[in-house]
Amino acid sequence: MKVVLPDNAELELPEGASGLDAARAIGPKLAEQAVLVEVDGKPRDLRLPLANGERVRFLTTRDSSDPAALYVLRHSSAHLLAEAVRRLYPGVKIAIGPPIENGFYYDFDFPEPISESDLERIEEEVRREIAEGREWSREEIARDDAVKRFEAEDEPYKVELVDTAEGDISLYTQGDFTDLCRGLHLQNARPIKAFKLTGLAGAYWRGDERNRQLTRIYGTAFYSQADLDAYLERLEQARARDHRRLGVQLDLFHLDEISPGSPFWHPKGAVIWNELEAMRRRENAARGYSEVRTPLIFDKALWERSGHWEKFRENMFLIPEDDHIFAIKPMNCPGHMMLFAQQLRSYRELPLRYAEAAPLHRNERAGTLHGLTRVRIVTQDDAHIFCTREQIEDEIFGCLDYAKFVYDLFGLESSFELSTRPENRLGADEEWDFTEAALQAALERRGLEFSVNEGDGAFYGPKIDLHMRDSLGRAWQMGTVQLDALTPARIGCSYVGADNAEHVPYVIHRALMGSFERFIGILTEHYAGAFPFWIAPVQIRVLPVGESHRDAAHELAAGLAPYRVEVDASDDTVGKRIRNAEVEKIPFVLVYGDKESEDALAIREHGGLKDTLSLQEFRAKLATLVPWQAGAEPSLTS
RNA sequence: GCCGGAGUAGCUCAGCUGGUAGAGCGCCUCUCUUGUAAAGAGGAUGCCAGGGGUUCGAGUCCCCUCUCCGGCUCCA
């Protein structure tokens, strides 16, 4: 048989030859260094046979940053970890140990709990294994034999995995350790040049909290020590962008245990908030939304009608009052629907778009709070659009266009996800066919790349979510656009159609930034605290050189209205005051002394770029930095 | 809610095996009046998260609670 190499050359091989055989046929060095073979673009274990006509490409230890090559390295590292743990902790049961984005983990059921201090000795044991040398071999066995084998070893988790595994059962063995595993694995442990255990955590068996909690050991591995060092360095830098750290450093907000998950916004943080709020109002007005205000607390009766009482009560803050109970709203929808339902509505009023950025409260489970990204007070840039069936696609399109406008304004990279009908749902399949198609059509019409999350929609309709990552790579949901064909009827929303009959409107729930709290958290990390001019808490700082320049500096600052300008007339040296402004990440510093005048301002941008401009020129430059002043008037793209 | 870790000055952190608390930055005062990332000198600052216990004596050891951190689970 023949296989095709990347340069299109054909390689003649005996029937049934493996990837490793092919590598040997090309050269001993390649065979030694190969870690996997890509067949028609898909990774395959070197030990598996190739077939006639397949296009092959070898990845070697030199492809040290290739995700597939790292995956193999880390998968094998996980097996070394399991071997070490079994040797050091007799009686431990092993569960699963896959490679993940930046490393790998392995889940164990320890007879006695272990702590972080144990990691060091486990790590040493793995290093010893690597030094001693390990080779992996692969075998395929019958399902029954696999069950017997793991029962004999008293490995109940493995038995369960064999039971639910699909396809052939394969085993990989290194040293005296054999694991149920689909692969792929290295030929031997030599390529593992850097190995590090990074953490310890609890994790439920099969990700279900009703199951037993296992101990998960996280680690990472690289093809070189330098790669590991670089990875740790990147992590360190990412921590410097962490909004929780920057929030305190830049005096934006703080949290206090007197009200967990509820930030205190300091003056500088409030400036950012208010700029976002101004943007929200300006855009909403331009895009045909009406601002409304609805109560913060409602009688439990409303939540019973909306369905929240049944589904969301655990997350609601309740206020008992004599013989009935109020609840602080965790969402705006019921209030907006009450508002809609208060009058007899005509189809001529639709689409009707209600916007409200009210503070919502959600009693999140203890242990889930996280800086600004997981809070108990959630101020969504919320809106509800009441529309007819025919208007759905256009309205979804409008939401997506708006979302894109907001994200582009900040240069944020987001991913759109379409979530479709869940198993547990209400409504006929034809209805879901229609609504899912409408959402997809809107996504395509707006030209957005999106992924599909099958079965992850709400029980009342499909949705489109926007996700972003924080500085440490954790994904957070930001915006959401959801179609709801159920709640409006429950609250009693209806309108009179052209046919003079009563109809229930569809409602689109949508928040684009998501919440101000989370959005500012993500923005802080995105900009590493150096906010763009238009939302910077302090936009310009004027530094009078000496005492005699202070009055002129104040005049200059006044002349720069309405920008947010401060004069730093403290006794510190000019050098120190510049440093302070840099540390505070203020966009512009004007040093004002004998050499400066309105015709010649000494301008320093954050980062050190210097320029001399007249006041007029400087103002013209500033105007270009404010999106809606620079002629970027909002417009519906279509 | 679960597993593991941590809470010391406004911030970042030191405080070994128990003997009553420290540094740098910041803050205050004084001197200097500054030219593009740190002038100099002096000073103040703590319920050592909260509560209970062991001890002659607890920041340090034990127990409980709260909060935070890393995960898991959850997340309309």
XYZ file of C-alpha atoms (C1' of nucleotides) in Angstrom:
714
model
C 0.000 0.000 0.000
C 0.957 3.620 -0.354
C 0.541 6.670 1.818
C 0.984 10.304 0.766
C 3.520 12.528 2.497
C 3.140 16.295 2.972
C 5.332 16.988 -0.105
C 2.948 14.767 -2.110
C 5.573 12.067 -2.428
C 4.212 8.552 -2.083
C 5.619 6.090 0.390
C 5.377 2.371 -0.298
C 4.618 0.329 2.812
C 3.744 -3.274 3.596
C 0.070 -3.941 4.218
C -0.997 -3.096 7.781
C 2.026 -0.918 8.509
C 1.640 1.425 11.468
C 2.443 5.098 11.687
C 5.653 4.194 13.428
C 6.584 1.814 10.602
C 6.056 4.619 8.139
C 8.242 6.938 10.198
C 10.987 4.309 10.288
C 10.761 3.930 6.535
C 11.459 7.653 6.208
C 14.291 7.801 8.711
C 15.428 6.634 12.142
C 15.588 10.156 13.515
C 11.968 10.814 12.573
C 10.913 7.493 14.081
C 12.676 8.393 17.297
C 11.188 11.856 17.582
C 7.670 11.193 16.304
C 4.869 11.724 18.804
C 1.833 11.247 16.594
C 0.802 10.949 13.005
C -1.818 13.178 11.488
C -3.900 11.248 9.001
C -5.972 13.399 6.700
C -5.613 16.124 9.295
C -6.703 14.008 12.250
C -4.302 12.862 14.977
C -3.728 9.100 15.216
C -1.660 6.995 17.548
C 1.655 5.929 16.006
C 0.936 2.329 16.917
C -2.221 2.146 14.820
C -2.179 0.894 11.223
C -2.361 3.180 8.224
C -4.532 2.503 5.209
C -3.822 2.764 1.542
C -4.007 6.270 0.115
C -4.041 8.104 3.419
C -2.308 11.450 3.618
C 0.073 11.438 6.562
C 2.098 14.024 8.404
C 4.289 13.357 11.434
C 4.436 15.585 14.449
C 7.649 15.297 16.425
C 9.133 16.556 19.648
C 10.168 19.605 17.668
C 6.524 20.600 17.181
C 6.706 21.629 20.789
C 3.966 24.247 20.595
C 1.550 22.293 18.404
C -1.659 21.716 20.374
C -2.009 18.111 19.175
C 1.598 17.302 20.060
C 1.172 18.897 23.493
C -2.036 16.971 23.957
C -0.219 13.678 23.533
C 2.604 14.723 25.826
C 0.154 15.752 28.510
C -2.015 12.697 28.153
C 1.028 10.541 28.782
C 2.018 12.785 31.672
C -1.393 12.163 33.236
C -0.729 8.431 33.081
C 2.634 8.903 34.785
C 0.823 10.833 37.495
C -1.661 8.017 37.984
C 1.146 5.468 38.166
C 2.949 7.540 40.800
C -0.168 8.097 42.879
C -1.012 4.405 42.842
C 2.453 3.555 44.070
C 2.492 6.213 46.799
C -1.078 5.802 48.055
C -2.095 2.148 48.245
C -5.839 1.710 48.072
C -6.422 4.747 45.884
C -8.955 4.324 43.075
C -8.317 5.951 39.748
C -11.003 7.611 37.638
C -10.148 9.613 34.530
C -7.211 11.737 33.434
C -7.494 13.691 30.201
C -5.301 16.434 28.750
C -6.889 19.898 28.874
C -6.096 23.278 27.362
C -3.023 24.148 29.396
C -2.145 20.817 30.910
C -3.941 17.782 32.223
C -5.605 16.396 35.296
C -6.321 13.034 36.822
C -9.184 12.270 39.198
C -8.587 9.972 42.147
C -10.580 8.560 45.003
C -8.128 8.634 47.910
C -8.709 6.488 50.996
C -7.455 9.426 53.099
C -7.690 13.071 51.979
C -4.457 14.558 50.684
C -3.373 18.188 50.745
C -1.284 20.460 48.581
C 1.831 19.526 50.490
C 1.502 16.036 49.011
C 1.968 17.371 45.495
C 5.696 17.769 45.953
C 6.350 14.145 46.707
C 4.051 13.014 43.898
C 5.893 15.311 41.540
C 9.197 13.827 42.640
C 7.890 10.344 42.056
C 6.863 11.267 38.511
C 10.267 12.829 37.873
C 11.801 9.601 39.082
C 9.655 7.659 36.613
C 10.729 9.938 33.795
C 14.392 9.574 34.747
C 13.987 5.823 35.006
C 12.298 5.701 31.618
C 8.833 4.551 30.545
C 7.548 3.145 27.306
C 3.910 2.918 26.348
C 2.414 -0.108 24.707
C -1.088 -0.449 23.376
C -3.390 -3.433 23.262
C -6.982 -3.934 22.307
C -9.066 -6.352 24.270
C -12.598 -7.585 24.513
C -15.004 -5.628 26.649
C -15.607 -8.541 29.051
C -11.899 -9.057 29.542
C -11.483 -5.376 30.310
C -14.234 -5.530 32.920
C -12.681 -8.606 34.510
C -9.284 -7.031 34.536
C -10.424 -3.857 36.295
C -12.653 -5.762 38.692
C -9.651 -7.838 39.641
C -7.704 -4.631 40.221
C -10.576 -3.260 42.297
C -10.960 -0.216 40.088
C -14.736 0.411 40.112
C -14.534 3.668 38.165
C -12.698 1.966 35.348
C -15.270 -0.814 35.283
C -17.995 1.787 34.917
C -16.053 3.509 32.156
C -15.678 0.263 30.232
C -19.406 -0.314 30.600
C -20.268 3.003 29.041
C -17.398 3.193 26.539
C -18.176 3.143 22.866
C -16.264 1.139 20.293
C -13.229 -1.034 20.921
C -11.585 -1.107 24.308
C -7.930 -0.179 24.268
C -5.412 -0.274 27.071
C -2.116 1.513 27.425
C 0.625 0.215 29.667
C 3.725 1.895 30.965
C 5.874 0.266 33.614
C 3.522 -1.773 35.774
C 0.607 0.563 35.190
C -2.142 -0.221 32.739
C -4.954 2.211 32.052
C -8.115 2.117 30.054
C -7.450 4.721 27.400
C -8.376 5.652 23.882
C -4.928 7.281 23.390
C -2.932 8.832 21.939
C 0.334 8.398 23.770
C 4.003 9.070 23.380
C 6.340 6.223 22.494
C 8.220 6.804 25.728
C 8.676 9.376 28.479
C 11.843 10.956 27.106
C 10.126 13.945 25.445
C 8.638 15.064 28.786
C 11.281 17.630 29.633
C 9.198 19.680 32.046
C 6.549 18.355 34.426
C 4.727 20.304 37.110
C 1.718 19.708 39.318
C -0.267 22.916 39.523
C -3.146 22.327 41.868
C -5.582 20.226 43.774
C -9.356 20.424 43.624
C -12.502 18.514 44.307
C -14.442 17.288 41.308
C -17.562 15.199 41.107
C -17.447 11.817 39.395
C -18.826 12.362 35.885
C -19.402 16.030 36.714
C -22.563 15.352 38.671
C -22.830 16.781 42.167
C -25.010 13.900 43.278
C -22.038 11.614 42.733
C -19.073 11.052 44.964
C -16.528 13.844 45.024
C -13.084 12.838 43.808
C -9.770 14.584 44.222
C -8.520 16.138 41.028
C -4.818 16.784 40.622
C -3.949 19.342 37.956
C -0.612 19.478 36.220
C 1.093 20.584 33.090
C 3.973 19.367 30.949
C 6.071 20.697 28.098
C 8.649 19.581 25.578
C 11.164 21.958 27.160
C 11.819 23.646 30.474
C 11.902 26.984 28.630
C 8.316 26.421 27.458
C 7.203 25.727 31.008
C 9.006 28.829 32.256
C 7.362 30.902 29.532
C 3.969 29.501 30.478
C 4.456 30.362 34.141
C 5.640 33.829 33.134
C 2.487 34.320 31.036
C 0.357 33.286 33.990
C 2.181 35.820 36.142
C 1.548 38.588 33.618
C -2.086 37.612 33.348
C -2.419 37.962 37.103
C -1.214 41.554 36.811
C -4.240 42.240 34.586
C -6.679 40.660 37.009
C -9.516 43.127 37.513
C -9.678 42.317 41.205
C -6.116 43.519 41.656
C -6.396 46.467 39.246
C -9.724 47.494 40.723
C -8.040 48.218 44.044
C -4.852 49.657 42.539
C -6.742 52.043 40.301
C -9.255 52.899 43.006
C -12.240 51.746 40.944
C -14.146 49.602 43.445
C -13.806 47.353 46.439
C -15.657 44.466 47.986
C -16.402 43.964 51.648
C -17.626 40.960 53.518
C -20.434 43.087 54.926
C -22.163 42.510 51.569
C -20.515 39.682 49.664
C -20.712 39.950 45.899
C -21.820 43.588 45.970
C -19.128 46.041 44.904
C -18.672 49.499 46.386
C -18.047 51.687 43.345
C -15.498 54.414 44.041
C -15.671 57.744 42.176
C -13.305 56.562 39.432
C -15.164 53.325 38.887
C -18.439 55.214 38.814
C -17.096 57.388 35.991
C -16.585 54.309 33.830
C -19.996 52.994 34.795
C -21.651 56.295 33.907
C -19.916 56.484 30.531
C -21.207 53.025 29.699
C -24.621 54.045 30.915
C -24.529 57.165 28.716
C -23.555 55.013 25.763
C -26.396 52.623 26.540
C -28.961 55.439 26.654
C -27.680 57.138 23.531
C -27.731 53.923 21.526
C -31.065 52.773 22.905
C -32.631 56.074 21.896
C -31.126 55.809 18.423
C -32.359 52.261 17.997
C -35.942 52.776 19.020
C -35.966 51.619 22.622
C -38.036 53.268 25.337
C -36.580 53.630 28.792
C -38.882 52.416 31.558
C -38.626 51.980 35.302
C -40.337 49.171 37.174
C -40.418 48.159 40.866
C -37.486 46.482 42.585
C -39.643 44.272 44.765
C -42.746 42.333 43.832
C -45.192 40.178 45.687
C -44.418 36.503 45.420
C -47.649 36.141 43.455
C -45.959 37.623 40.384
C -43.035 35.205 40.656
C -45.440 32.325 40.894
C -47.093 33.447 37.699
C -43.827 33.973 35.857
C -42.489 30.603 36.919
C -39.522 32.019 38.838
C -40.921 30.888 42.165
C -40.704 27.322 41.011
C -37.433 27.488 39.120
C -35.436 30.261 40.709
C -36.577 30.696 44.291
C -33.303 29.479 45.823
C -31.536 32.366 44.118
C -33.980 35.054 45.184
C -33.734 37.370 48.181
C -37.044 37.289 50.027
C -38.609 39.946 52.193
C -41.270 38.561 54.523
C -43.940 41.145 55.261
C -46.803 40.314 57.638
C -48.886 37.712 55.856
C -47.191 37.732 52.489
C -43.735 37.668 50.936
C -41.996 40.105 48.666
C -38.988 39.185 46.568
C -36.278 41.471 45.217
C -36.291 41.043 41.491
C -33.608 38.814 39.993
C -34.759 39.804 36.490
C -36.657 42.575 34.813
C -38.860 40.511 32.541
C -41.943 40.069 34.714
C -42.006 43.799 35.460
C -41.759 44.702 31.794
C -44.447 42.218 30.906
C -46.713 43.626 33.614
C -46.148 47.026 32.089
C -47.007 45.730 28.633
C -50.086 43.923 29.869
C -51.403 46.956 31.697
C -53.050 48.334 28.537
C -54.931 46.971 25.599
C -52.253 46.740 22.902
C -52.525 46.947 19.139
C -50.300 45.194 16.626
C -49.540 48.696 15.359
C -47.511 49.347 18.547
C -45.198 46.410 17.855
C -42.328 45.994 18.039
C -42.281 47.634 21.436
C -38.855 47.821 23.046
C -38.590 48.437 26.798
C -35.155 49.089 28.278
C -34.168 49.302 31.928
C -30.807 48.928 33.644
C -32.151 48.223 37.108
C -30.042 46.545 39.777
C -31.055 42.913 40.064
C -30.209 40.688 42.998
C -29.430 37.017 42.814
C -28.522 35.021 45.860
C -25.747 33.015 44.260
C -24.622 29.881 46.047
C -21.759 30.410 48.458
C -18.475 29.625 46.804
C -19.481 30.858 43.374
C -18.755 34.577 43.786
C -15.822 35.978 41.868
C -14.741 39.637 41.830
C -16.916 41.589 39.413
C -17.556 38.647 37.131
C -19.819 36.708 39.494
C -21.735 39.024 41.782
C -24.968 39.163 43.729
C -26.016 42.535 42.395
C -26.355 42.266 38.647
C -27.077 45.461 36.750
C -27.987 44.282 33.287
C -28.232 46.585 30.276
C -31.538 44.885 29.886
C -34.357 45.222 27.392
C -37.425 43.286 26.353
C -38.779 43.478 22.862
C -42.432 42.610 22.325
C -43.034 41.595 18.735
C -45.060 39.492 16.355
C -43.934 36.198 14.900
C -43.074 37.906 11.603
C -40.899 40.492 13.360
C -38.704 38.006 15.228
C -35.905 37.735 12.689
C -35.572 41.478 12.164
C -35.585 42.144 15.874
C -32.981 39.469 16.577
C -30.950 40.958 13.762
C -31.217 44.381 15.397
C -30.011 42.968 18.729
C -27.032 41.256 17.110
C -26.136 44.376 15.175
C -26.301 46.374 18.367
C -24.187 43.805 20.203
C -21.583 43.901 17.465
C -21.539 47.699 17.652
C -20.878 47.597 21.401
C -18.160 44.951 21.198
C -16.421 46.624 18.270
C -16.424 49.881 20.207
C -14.046 48.251 22.661
C -12.273 45.897 20.287
C -13.538 42.959 22.307
C -13.379 39.502 20.852
C -16.445 37.510 21.558
C -17.905 34.273 20.342
C -21.564 33.895 19.436
C -23.294 30.689 20.399
C -26.683 29.553 19.228
C -28.362 27.327 21.787
C -31.150 25.141 20.482
C -34.099 23.206 21.919
C -33.392 21.379 25.169
C -34.818 17.993 26.006
C -36.960 19.498 28.703
C -38.954 22.050 26.714
C -42.348 23.505 26.094
C -43.923 24.043 22.702
C -44.347 22.038 19.529
C -41.426 20.973 17.365
C -42.712 23.019 14.419
C -42.558 26.086 16.647
C -38.944 25.311 17.560
C -38.116 24.720 13.900
C -39.392 28.183 13.142
C -37.764 30.051 16.020
C -34.382 28.351 15.684
C -34.387 29.124 11.983
C -35.222 32.759 12.673
C -32.282 33.132 15.053
C -29.912 31.394 12.694
C -31.077 33.517 9.762
C -30.431 36.679 11.769
C -26.927 35.500 12.673
C -26.137 34.713 9.056
C -27.623 37.933 7.745
C -25.452 39.946 10.139
C -22.467 37.944 8.921
C -21.510 36.611 12.358
C -19.541 33.452 12.915
C -21.280 31.307 15.486
C -21.196 27.879 17.003
C -24.227 25.780 17.820
C -24.818 24.498 21.299
C -27.332 21.732 20.777
C -29.912 21.373 23.506
C -28.704 24.291 25.602
C -31.596 26.653 24.974
C -34.026 27.774 27.672
C -37.158 25.690 28.079
C -39.187 28.533 26.573
C -37.088 29.230 23.487
C -33.716 29.245 21.709
C -31.054 31.814 22.530
C -27.830 33.367 21.334
C -25.122 33.931 23.946
C -21.937 35.929 23.736
C -18.950 34.614 25.623
C -15.659 36.266 26.482
C -12.551 35.185 28.336
C -10.917 36.812 31.319
C -7.187 37.369 31.761
C -6.696 33.817 32.972
C -8.612 32.302 30.090
C -11.826 31.609 31.961
C -14.902 32.028 29.777
C -17.764 34.266 30.939
C -21.127 34.767 29.391
C -21.653 38.415 28.541
C -24.523 39.289 26.264
C -27.557 37.139 25.690
C -30.447 37.321 23.216
C -33.273 34.967 24.063
C -36.558 34.294 22.426
C -39.454 33.624 24.765
C -42.727 32.201 23.540
C -43.988 31.172 26.947
C -43.716 33.737 29.746
C -45.736 36.492 27.994
C -48.780 34.244 28.060
C -48.234 33.401 31.720
C -48.140 37.084 32.653
C -51.127 37.830 30.442
C -49.550 39.834 27.621
C -51.628 40.155 24.497
C -52.359 42.464 21.605
C -55.112 42.857 19.065
C -53.966 41.862 15.602
C -54.988 43.105 12.186
C -57.509 40.267 12.227
C -59.170 41.875 15.260
C -58.294 38.781 17.284
C -56.217 38.584 20.435
C -52.653 37.311 20.117
C -49.792 36.700 22.530
C -46.634 38.558 21.572
C -43.196 36.992 21.454
C -40.676 38.542 23.785
C -36.974 38.866 23.138
C -34.953 39.151 26.352
C -31.651 40.809 25.632
C -28.692 42.177 27.501
C -25.685 43.097 25.382
C -22.916 44.059 27.748
C -24.504 41.501 30.029
C -24.120 43.337 33.292
C -22.228 46.526 34.048
C -20.370 44.709 36.806
C -19.066 41.878 34.670
C -18.514 44.100 31.649
C -16.349 46.552 33.588
C -14.444 43.622 35.043
C -13.724 42.258 31.584
C -12.917 45.726 30.199
C -10.427 46.276 33.000
C -8.610 43.087 32.044
C -8.929 43.750 28.325
C -7.196 47.117 28.668
C -5.008 46.067 31.624
C -6.443 49.144 33.354
C -5.342 51.598 30.630
C -8.861 52.534 29.603
C -9.474 54.317 26.323
C -9.737 58.088 26.563
C -13.512 58.330 26.491
C -14.088 56.149 29.560
C -10.856 56.919 31.450
C -11.762 58.107 34.955
C -9.167 60.889 34.745
C -8.546 61.832 31.133
C -5.900 64.513 31.465
C -3.596 65.553 34.286
C -1.873 68.909 34.260
C 1.446 69.190 36.123
C 2.585 72.709 36.926
C 6.379 72.653 37.006
C 6.858 75.130 39.864
C 4.742 77.042 42.350
C 4.528 79.981 39.966
C 2.792 77.850 37.319
C -0.081 76.663 39.428
C -2.585 79.341 38.516
C -1.897 78.947 34.834
C -2.255 75.190 35.175
C -5.696 75.596 36.718
C -6.689 77.973 33.931
C -5.536 75.453 31.353
C -7.506 72.710 33.076
C -10.620 74.864 33.082
C -10.068 75.537 29.398
C -10.152 71.818 28.684
C -13.748 71.408 29.860
C -15.778 69.254 29.576
C -13.028 66.653 29.749
C -12.116 65.157 33.094
C -8.977 67.098 33.968
C -7.004 67.186 37.194
C -4.182 69.472 38.275
C -1.469 67.791 40.330
C 0.092 70.701 42.203
C 1.597 68.547 44.926
C 5.131 69.123 46.193
C 6.484 66.024 44.490
C 9.056 66.407 41.768
C 7.881 66.524 38.177
C 9.437 63.112 37.647
C 7.477 61.627 40.526
C 4.218 63.172 39.402
C 4.703 61.800 35.914
C 5.366 58.415 37.383
C 2.179 58.641 39.423
C 0.178 59.517 36.322
C 1.724 56.575 34.475
C 0.947 54.188 37.310
C -2.618 55.482 37.359
C -2.696 54.941 33.580
C -3.994 58.419 32.821
C -4.190 58.907 29.026
C -2.603 62.394 28.823
C -0.198 64.361 31.000
C 0.472 68.031 30.312
C 3.610 69.416 31.916
C 3.124 73.139 32.241
C 6.043 75.492 32.972
C 7.905 78.447 31.582
C 8.210 76.921 28.122
C 4.500 76.204 27.661
C 1.581 78.337 26.558
C -1.762 77.831 24.843
C 0.159 77.749 21.612
C 2.582 75.111 22.750
C 1.424 72.444 25.184
C 3.820 69.694 26.213
C 1.761 66.548 25.855
C 2.730 63.135 27.094
C 0.572 60.132 26.283
C 0.317 57.194 28.636
C 3.316 55.067 27.759
C 5.675 57.958 27.090
C 4.943 59.264 23.594
C 5.557 63.032 23.585
C 4.247 65.802 21.368
C 3.814 69.582 21.297
C 0.438 70.932 20.217
C -1.544 74.119 20.578
C -4.657 73.979 22.744
C -6.795 74.006 19.598
C -4.862 71.160 18.024
C -4.982 69.181 21.243
C -8.741 69.614 21.501
C -9.141 68.481 17.922
C -7.091 65.384 18.707
C -9.161 64.621 21.802
C -12.384 64.884 19.825
C -11.218 62.046 17.589
C -10.868 59.838 20.648
C -14.508 60.081 21.662
C -16.435 57.723 19.423
C -19.662 59.701 19.015
C -17.781 62.981 18.592
C -15.548 61.485 15.918
C -18.475 61.065 13.574
C -19.130 57.467 14.549
C -22.821 58.175 14.823
C -24.690 55.004 15.558
C -26.356 53.553 12.538
C -28.197 50.358 11.922
C -26.135 48.237 9.597
C -28.178 46.364 7.092
C -23.347 23.570 48.450
C -18.581 20.359 47.872
C -12.786 19.625 47.873
C -8.098 22.112 48.879
C -5.720 26.689 50.484
C -5.619 31.602 52.760
C -7.230 35.965 55.997
C -1.365 40.408 59.844
C -1.320 48.597 58.540
C -4.994 51.791 52.982
C -1.885 48.306 49.328
C 1.923 44.181 48.641
C 3.775 41.046 52.090
C 7.538 39.214 56.466
C 6.697 37.247 61.409
C 11.135 29.841 62.382
C 9.694 25.161 66.805
C 4.033 29.892 71.463
C 7.057 35.130 74.992
C 2.501 40.716 73.566
C 4.037 43.072 65.738
C 7.613 44.476 61.215
C 9.316 46.159 55.943
C 8.409 48.685 51.282
C 4.781 51.719 48.979
C 0.924 55.027 50.406
C -0.554 58.695 54.353
C 0.873 63.153 57.737
C 4.712 67.121 58.975
C 9.038 69.805 57.594
C 12.981 71.174 53.953
C 13.442 71.577 48.648
C 10.067 74.367 43.936
C 10.911 70.847 40.624
C 11.271 69.688 33.154
C 8.901 63.761 31.285
C 8.570 56.777 35.376
C 10.571 57.290 42.412
C 14.247 64.425 46.110
C 15.606 64.315 51.549
C 14.420 64.058 56.850
C 10.970 62.963 60.629
C 6.133 60.835 62.216
C 1.436 58.237 62.767
C -1.059 53.904 61.471
C -3.118 47.334 63.583
C -9.674 44.215 67.911
C -3.203 39.985 63.751
C -11.269 38.308 60.020
C -14.949 37.155 64.254
C -16.116 33.876 68.396
C -14.761 29.962 71.729
C -10.864 26.784 73.802
C -5.680 24.890 75.378
C -1.696 27.550 78.057
C 1.573 31.286 83.135
C 1.423 33.420 78.169
C -1.713 32.699 71.446
C -0.796 36.389 65.240
C 1.441 31.462 66.017
C -1.784 25.298 68.629
C -7.248 23.249 68.579
C -12.709 23.935 67.413
C -16.776 26.816 65.181
C -18.444 30.879 62.005
C -17.632 34.504 58.134
C -15.037 36.106 53.898
C -11.554 35.533 50.056
C -8.425 32.436 46.529
C -7.984 27.837 43.068
C -11.240 24.198 41.272
C -16.076 21.221 41.074
C -21.255 21.938 40.758
C -24.648 25.741 39.631
C -25.487 30.129 36.577
C -32.845 32.814 32.628
